[in-house]
GROMACS .gro file of C-alpha atoms in nm:
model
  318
    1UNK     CA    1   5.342  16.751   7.656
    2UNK     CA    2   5.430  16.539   7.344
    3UNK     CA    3   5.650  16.304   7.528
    4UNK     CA    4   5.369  16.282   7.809
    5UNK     CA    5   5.172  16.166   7.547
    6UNK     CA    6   5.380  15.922   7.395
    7UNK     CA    7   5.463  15.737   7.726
    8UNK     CA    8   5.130  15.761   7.878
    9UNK     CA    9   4.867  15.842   7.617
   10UNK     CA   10   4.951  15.593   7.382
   11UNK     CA   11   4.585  15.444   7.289
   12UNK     CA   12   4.396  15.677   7.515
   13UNK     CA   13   4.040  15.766   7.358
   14UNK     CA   14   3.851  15.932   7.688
   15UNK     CA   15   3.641  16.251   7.457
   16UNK     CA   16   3.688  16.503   7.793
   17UNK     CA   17   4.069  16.400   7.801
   18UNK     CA   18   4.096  16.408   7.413
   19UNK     CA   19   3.915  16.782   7.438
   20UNK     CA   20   4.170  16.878   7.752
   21UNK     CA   21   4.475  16.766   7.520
   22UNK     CA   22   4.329  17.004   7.245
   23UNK     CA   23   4.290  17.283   7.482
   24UNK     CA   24   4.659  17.245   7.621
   25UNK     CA   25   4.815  17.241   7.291
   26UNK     CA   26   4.582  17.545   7.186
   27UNK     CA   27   4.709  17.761   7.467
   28UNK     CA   28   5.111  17.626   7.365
   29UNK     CA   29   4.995  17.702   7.020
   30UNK     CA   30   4.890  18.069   7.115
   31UNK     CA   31   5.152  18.117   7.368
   32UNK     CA   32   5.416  17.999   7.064
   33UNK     CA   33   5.297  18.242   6.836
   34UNK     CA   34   5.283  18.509   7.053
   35UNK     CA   35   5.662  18.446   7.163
   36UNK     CA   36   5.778  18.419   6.792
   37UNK     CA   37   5.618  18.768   6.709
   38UNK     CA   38   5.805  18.909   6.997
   39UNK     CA   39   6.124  18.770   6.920
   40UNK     CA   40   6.107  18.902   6.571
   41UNK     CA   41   6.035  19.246   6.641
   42UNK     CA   42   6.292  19.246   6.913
   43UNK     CA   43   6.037  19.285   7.183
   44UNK     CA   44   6.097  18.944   7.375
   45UNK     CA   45   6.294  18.963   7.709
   46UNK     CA   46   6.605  18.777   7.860
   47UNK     CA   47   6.381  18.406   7.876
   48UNK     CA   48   6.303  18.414   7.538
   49UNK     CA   49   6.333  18.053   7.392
   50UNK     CA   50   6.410  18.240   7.033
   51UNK     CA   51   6.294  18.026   6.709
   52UNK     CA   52   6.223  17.719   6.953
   53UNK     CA   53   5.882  17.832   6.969
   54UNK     CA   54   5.845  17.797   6.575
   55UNK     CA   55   5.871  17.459   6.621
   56UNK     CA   56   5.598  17.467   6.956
   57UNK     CA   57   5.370  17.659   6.685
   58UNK     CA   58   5.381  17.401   6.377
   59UNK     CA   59   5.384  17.090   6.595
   60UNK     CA   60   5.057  17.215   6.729
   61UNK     CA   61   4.923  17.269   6.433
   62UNK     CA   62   5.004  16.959   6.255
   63UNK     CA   63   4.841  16.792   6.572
   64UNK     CA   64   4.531  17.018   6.560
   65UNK     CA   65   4.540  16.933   6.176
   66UNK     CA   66   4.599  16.551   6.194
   67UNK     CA   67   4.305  16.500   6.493
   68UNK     CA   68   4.066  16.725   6.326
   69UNK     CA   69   4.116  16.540   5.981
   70UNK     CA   70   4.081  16.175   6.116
   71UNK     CA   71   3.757  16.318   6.396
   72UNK     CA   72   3.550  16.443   6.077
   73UNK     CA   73   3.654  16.170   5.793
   74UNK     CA   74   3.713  15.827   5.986
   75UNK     CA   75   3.464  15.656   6.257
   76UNK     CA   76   3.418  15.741   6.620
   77UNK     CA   77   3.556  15.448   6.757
   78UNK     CA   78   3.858  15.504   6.570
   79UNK     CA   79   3.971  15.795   6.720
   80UNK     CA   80   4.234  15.778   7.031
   81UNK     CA   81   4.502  15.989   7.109
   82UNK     CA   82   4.660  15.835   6.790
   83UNK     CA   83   4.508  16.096   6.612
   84UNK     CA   84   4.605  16.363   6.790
   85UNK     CA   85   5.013  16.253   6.830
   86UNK     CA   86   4.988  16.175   6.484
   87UNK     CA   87   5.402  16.160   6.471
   88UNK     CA   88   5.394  15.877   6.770
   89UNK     CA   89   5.727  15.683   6.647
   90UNK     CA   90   6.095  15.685   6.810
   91UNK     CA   91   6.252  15.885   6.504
   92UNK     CA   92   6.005  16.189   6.628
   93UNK     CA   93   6.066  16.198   6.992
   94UNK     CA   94   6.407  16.146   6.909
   95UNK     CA   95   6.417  16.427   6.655
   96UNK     CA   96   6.266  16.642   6.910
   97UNK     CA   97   6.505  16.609   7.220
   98UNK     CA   98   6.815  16.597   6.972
   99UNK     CA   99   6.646  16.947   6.836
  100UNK     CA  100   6.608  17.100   7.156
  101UNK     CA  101   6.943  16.998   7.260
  102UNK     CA  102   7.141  17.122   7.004
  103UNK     CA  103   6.950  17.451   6.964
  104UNK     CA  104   7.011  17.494   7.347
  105UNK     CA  105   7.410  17.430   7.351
  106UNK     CA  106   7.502  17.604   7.067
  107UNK     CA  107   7.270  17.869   7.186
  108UNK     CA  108   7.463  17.874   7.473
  109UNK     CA  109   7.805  17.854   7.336
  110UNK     CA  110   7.806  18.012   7.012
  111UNK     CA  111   7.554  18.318   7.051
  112UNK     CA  112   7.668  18.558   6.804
  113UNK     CA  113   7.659  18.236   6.515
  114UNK     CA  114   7.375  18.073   6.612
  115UNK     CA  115   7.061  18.271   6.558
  116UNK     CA  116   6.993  18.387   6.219
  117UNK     CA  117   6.601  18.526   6.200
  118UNK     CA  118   6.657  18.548   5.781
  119UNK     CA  119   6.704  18.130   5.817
  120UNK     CA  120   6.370  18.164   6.066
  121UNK     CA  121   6.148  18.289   5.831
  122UNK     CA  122   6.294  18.044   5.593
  123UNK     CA  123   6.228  17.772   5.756
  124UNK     CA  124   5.861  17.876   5.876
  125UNK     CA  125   5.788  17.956   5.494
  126UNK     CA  126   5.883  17.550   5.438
  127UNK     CA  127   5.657  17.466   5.742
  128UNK     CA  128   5.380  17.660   5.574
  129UNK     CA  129   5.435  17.523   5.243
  130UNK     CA  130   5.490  17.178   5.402
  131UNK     CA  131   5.183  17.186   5.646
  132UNK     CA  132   4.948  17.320   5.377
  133UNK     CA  133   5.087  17.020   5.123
  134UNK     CA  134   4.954  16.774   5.374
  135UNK     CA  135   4.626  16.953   5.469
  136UNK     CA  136   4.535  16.970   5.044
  137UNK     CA  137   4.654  16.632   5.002
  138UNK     CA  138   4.388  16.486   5.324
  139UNK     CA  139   4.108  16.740   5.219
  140UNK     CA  140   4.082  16.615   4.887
  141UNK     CA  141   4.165  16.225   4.939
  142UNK     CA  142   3.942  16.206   5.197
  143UNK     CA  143   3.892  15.837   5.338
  144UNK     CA  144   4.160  15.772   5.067
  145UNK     CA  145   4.392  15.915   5.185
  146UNK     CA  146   4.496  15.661   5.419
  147UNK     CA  147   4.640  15.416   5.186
  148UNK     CA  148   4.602  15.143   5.460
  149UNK     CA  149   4.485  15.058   5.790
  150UNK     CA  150   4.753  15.191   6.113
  151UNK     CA  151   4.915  14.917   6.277
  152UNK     CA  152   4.692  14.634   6.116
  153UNK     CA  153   4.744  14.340   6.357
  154UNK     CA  154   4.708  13.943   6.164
  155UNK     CA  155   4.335  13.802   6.144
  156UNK     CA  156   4.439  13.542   6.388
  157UNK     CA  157   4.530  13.787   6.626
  158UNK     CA  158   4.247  14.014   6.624
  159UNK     CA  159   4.095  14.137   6.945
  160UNK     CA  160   3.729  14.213   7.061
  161UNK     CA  161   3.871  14.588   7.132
  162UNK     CA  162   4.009  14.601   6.786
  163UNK     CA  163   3.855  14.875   6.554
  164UNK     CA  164   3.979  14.813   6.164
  165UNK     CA  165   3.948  15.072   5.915
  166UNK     CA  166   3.691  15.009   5.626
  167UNK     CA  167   3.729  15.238   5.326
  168UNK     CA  168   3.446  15.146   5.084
  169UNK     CA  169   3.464  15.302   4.683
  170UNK     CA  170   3.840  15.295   4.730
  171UNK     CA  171   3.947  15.503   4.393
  172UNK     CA  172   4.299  15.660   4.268
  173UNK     CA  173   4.280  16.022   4.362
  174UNK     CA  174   4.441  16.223   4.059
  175UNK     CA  175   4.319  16.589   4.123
  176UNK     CA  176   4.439  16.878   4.313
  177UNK     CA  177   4.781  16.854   4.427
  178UNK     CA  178   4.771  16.480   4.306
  179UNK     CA  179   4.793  16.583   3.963
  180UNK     CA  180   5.134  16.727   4.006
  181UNK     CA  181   5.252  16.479   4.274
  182UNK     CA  182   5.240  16.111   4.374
  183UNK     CA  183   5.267  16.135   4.712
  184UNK     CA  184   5.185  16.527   4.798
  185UNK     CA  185   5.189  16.415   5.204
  186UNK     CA  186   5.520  16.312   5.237
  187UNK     CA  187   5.657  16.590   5.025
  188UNK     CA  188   5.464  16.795   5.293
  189UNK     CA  189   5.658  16.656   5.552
  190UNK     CA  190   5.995  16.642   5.380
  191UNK     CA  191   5.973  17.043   5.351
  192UNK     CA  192   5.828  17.051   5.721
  193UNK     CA  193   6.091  16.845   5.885
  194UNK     CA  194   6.388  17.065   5.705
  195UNK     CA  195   6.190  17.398   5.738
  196UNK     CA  196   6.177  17.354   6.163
  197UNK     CA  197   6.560  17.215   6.129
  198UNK     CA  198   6.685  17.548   5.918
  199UNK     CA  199   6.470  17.763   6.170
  200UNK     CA  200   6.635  17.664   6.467
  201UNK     CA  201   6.946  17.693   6.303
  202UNK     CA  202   7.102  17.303   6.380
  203UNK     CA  203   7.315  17.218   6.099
  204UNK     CA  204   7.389  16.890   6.293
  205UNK     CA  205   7.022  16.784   6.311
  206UNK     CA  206   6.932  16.940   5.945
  207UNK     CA  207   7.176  16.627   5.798
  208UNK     CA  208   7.061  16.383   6.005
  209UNK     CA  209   6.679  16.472   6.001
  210UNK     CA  210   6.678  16.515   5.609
  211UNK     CA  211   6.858  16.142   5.572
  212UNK     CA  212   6.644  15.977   5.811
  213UNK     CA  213   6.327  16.116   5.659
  214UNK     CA  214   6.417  16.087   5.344
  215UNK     CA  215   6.480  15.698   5.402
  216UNK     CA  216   6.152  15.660   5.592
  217UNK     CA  217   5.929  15.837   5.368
  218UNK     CA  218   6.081  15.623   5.081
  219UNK     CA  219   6.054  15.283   5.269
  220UNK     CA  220   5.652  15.401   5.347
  221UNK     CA  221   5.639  15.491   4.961
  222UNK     CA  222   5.722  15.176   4.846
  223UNK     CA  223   5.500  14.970   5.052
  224UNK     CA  224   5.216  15.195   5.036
  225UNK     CA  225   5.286  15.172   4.614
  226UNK     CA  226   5.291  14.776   4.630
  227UNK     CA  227   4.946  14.780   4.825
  228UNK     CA  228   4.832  15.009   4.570
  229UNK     CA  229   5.005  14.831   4.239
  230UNK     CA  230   4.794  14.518   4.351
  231UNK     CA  231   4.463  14.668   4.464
  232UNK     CA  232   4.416  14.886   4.104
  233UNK     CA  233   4.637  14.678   3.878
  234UNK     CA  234   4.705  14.858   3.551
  235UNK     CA  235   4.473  15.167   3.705
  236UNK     CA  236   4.749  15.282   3.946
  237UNK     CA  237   5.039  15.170   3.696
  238UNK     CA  238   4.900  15.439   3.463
  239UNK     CA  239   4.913  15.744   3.702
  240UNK     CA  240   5.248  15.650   3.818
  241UNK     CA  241   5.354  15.675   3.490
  242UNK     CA  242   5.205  15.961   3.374
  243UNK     CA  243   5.231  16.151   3.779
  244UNK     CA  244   5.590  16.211   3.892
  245UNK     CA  245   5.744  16.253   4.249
  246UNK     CA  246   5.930  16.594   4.343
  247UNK     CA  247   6.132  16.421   4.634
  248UNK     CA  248   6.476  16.402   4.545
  249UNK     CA  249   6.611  16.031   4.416
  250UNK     CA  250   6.200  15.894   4.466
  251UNK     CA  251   6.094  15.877   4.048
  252UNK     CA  252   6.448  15.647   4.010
  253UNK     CA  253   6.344  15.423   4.321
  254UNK     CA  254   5.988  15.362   4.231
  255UNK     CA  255   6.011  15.306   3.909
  256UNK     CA  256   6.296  15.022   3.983
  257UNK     CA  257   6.075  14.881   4.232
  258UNK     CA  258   5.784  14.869   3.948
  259UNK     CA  259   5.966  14.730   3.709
  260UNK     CA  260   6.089  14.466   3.913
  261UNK     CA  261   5.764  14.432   4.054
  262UNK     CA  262   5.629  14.415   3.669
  263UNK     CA  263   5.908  14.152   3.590
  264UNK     CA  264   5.815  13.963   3.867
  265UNK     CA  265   5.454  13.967   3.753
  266UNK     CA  266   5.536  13.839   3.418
  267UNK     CA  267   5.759  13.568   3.539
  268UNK     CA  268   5.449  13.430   3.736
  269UNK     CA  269   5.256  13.479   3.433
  270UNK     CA  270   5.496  13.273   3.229
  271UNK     CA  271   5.571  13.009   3.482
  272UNK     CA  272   5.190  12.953   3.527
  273UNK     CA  273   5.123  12.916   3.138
  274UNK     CA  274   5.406  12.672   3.103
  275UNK     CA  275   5.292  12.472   3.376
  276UNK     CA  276   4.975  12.478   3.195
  277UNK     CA  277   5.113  12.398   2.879
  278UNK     CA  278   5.365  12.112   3.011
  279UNK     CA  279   5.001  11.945   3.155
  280UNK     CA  280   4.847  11.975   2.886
  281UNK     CA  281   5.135  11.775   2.660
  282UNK     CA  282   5.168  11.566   2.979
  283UNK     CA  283   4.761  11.439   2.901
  284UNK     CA  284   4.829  11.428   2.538
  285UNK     CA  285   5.129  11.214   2.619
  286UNK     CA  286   4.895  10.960   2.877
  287UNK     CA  287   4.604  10.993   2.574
  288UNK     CA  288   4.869  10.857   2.307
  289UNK     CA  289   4.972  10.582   2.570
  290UNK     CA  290   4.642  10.490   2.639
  291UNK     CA  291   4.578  10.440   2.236
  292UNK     CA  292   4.924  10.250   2.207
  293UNK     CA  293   4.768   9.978   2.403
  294UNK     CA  294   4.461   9.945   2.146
  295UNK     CA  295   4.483   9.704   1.840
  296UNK     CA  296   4.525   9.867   1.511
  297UNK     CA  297   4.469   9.743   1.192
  298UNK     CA  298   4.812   9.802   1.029
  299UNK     CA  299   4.932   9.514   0.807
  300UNK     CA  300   4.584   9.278   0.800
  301UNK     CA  301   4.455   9.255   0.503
  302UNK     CA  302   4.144   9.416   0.415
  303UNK     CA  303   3.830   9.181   0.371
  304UNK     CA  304   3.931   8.908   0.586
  305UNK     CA  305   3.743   8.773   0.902
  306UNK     CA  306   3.971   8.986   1.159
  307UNK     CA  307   3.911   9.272   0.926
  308UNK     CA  308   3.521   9.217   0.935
  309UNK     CA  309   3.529   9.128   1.313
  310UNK     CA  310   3.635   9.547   1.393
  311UNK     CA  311   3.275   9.629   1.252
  312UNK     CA  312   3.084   9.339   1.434
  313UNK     CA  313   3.191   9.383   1.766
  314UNK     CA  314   3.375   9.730   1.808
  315UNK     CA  315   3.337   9.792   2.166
  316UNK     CA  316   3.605   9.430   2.188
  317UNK     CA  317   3.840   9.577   1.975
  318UNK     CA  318   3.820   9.980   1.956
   0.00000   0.00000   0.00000
């Protein structure tokens, strides 16, 4: 259903086909859960599909969470199927397939290594943890918690059809799980990307999702922190200082990229008051030209008819 989604359902924003997606992922949703209770208790049969439908569960949630999130906080005529297939990017679907491949073949080869149900409930307590991570960090930021507009186009290249995203009283959000944590969200998704790897078991995918994630979510972190560095200034400066981030290697990166950043700021800062101060002894410079060209007085002797003339007729000689 996902990847019928991505290929056909990419800015789809019918409400009955919107409400018919909903209800197809509820039943998968129900039908997931039902399947991972069996399979626990022993109870599931000889077409089991084992912890694969831990993943079916939690991607249906996240969905669920992700459409109901942006249909109660953002505008009506921003909502497509976006909202719903919040995770629409290649890494994703990729992730996916590679997922369900591996699971499968190993499955298949190596039955006696491959399931482990104490590394299933592992990895559904880091979906929990993860999921409810991202639905705190949403319910309390609200319309702030999208730190900028999805797949802003140029102003030059804006369409009739084009809906942007508005966010008036824009703020720094510093309590709940923002207190603790910069960027609560993607440390949401960190622990729900590893949890679904370590319940199906796929050491392969487990190194390869937790690289490629961790890269992402740090190459979203630092744009999203520029945006933010120049919208608040010294505001956001002070809760990045004082707020750290629990995803391995993150506090090193952003900080490095803020203190370049605050280098950077002060070399603009420094270039633009010596440019002020180099025009400023550039006019001084032009002002003492201008009064090399006057007469002056030195060497005539005071009381004579030149000297006299300076207070007859000053505008002649200056």
């Amino acid at each position: 259903v996902h990847l019928v989604g991505v290929l056909f359902l990419t800015d789809y924003a019918n409400r009955k086909g919107l409400l018919v997606l909903c209800a197809i992922f509820g039943l998968h949703a129900g039908f997931a859960l039902s399947e991972t209770c069996l399979w626990m208790l022993h109870l599931d049969g000889e077409d089991s599909v084992g912890p694969w439908s831990i993943l079916v569960f939690f991607s249906c949630i996240l969905y669920f969470h992700s459409f109901w999130m942006e249909a109660t906080v953002l505008p009506p005529d921003y909502i497509t199927s976006l909202s719903l297939f919040f995770p629409m990017f290649p890494a994703f679907n990729a992730a996916g397939v590679f997922s369900c491949l591996e699971l499968f073949l190993e499955w298949r080869w190596f039955p006696d290594y491959k399931i482990w149900r104490a590394f299933a409930v592992l990895g559904a307590a880091l979906c929990v943890c993860g999921q409810w991570l991202i639905a705190s960090a949403s319910h309390i930021g609200q319309r702030n918690y999208w730190a900028s507009c999805r797949d802003m186009p140029e102003e030059e290249d804006w369409s009739d059809e084009f809906v942007g995203l508005e966010i008036p009283d824009r703020r720094i959000v510093q309590e709940g799980v923002y207190r603790c944590e910069r960027h609560p969200a993607y440390l949401g998704a960190m622990l729900w990307g590893l949890g679904i790897q370590i319940a199906l078991c796929n050491p392969v995918m487990l190194v390869l999702v937790s690289f490629v994630l961790w890269a992402s979510l740090l190459h979203i972190s630092l744009e999203e922190e520029r945006e933010l560095y120049d919208e608040f200034k010294g505001g956001y400066a002070n809760y990045a200082a004082l707020t750290s981030c629990w995803i391995p290697l993150f506090n090193s990166f952003l900080e490095d990229s803020a203190f370049q950043r605050e280098m950077q700021d002060n070399c603009e800062e420094e270039n633009e008051n010596l440019q002020e101060e180099t025009e400023e002894e550039e006019m001084e410079d032009d002002l003492h030209s201008e009064d090399d060209l006057l007469p002056t007085w030195e060497g005539v002797p005071k009381g004579g008819s030149l000297w006299n003339r300076q207070f007859r007729e000053p505008w002649m000689l200056g």
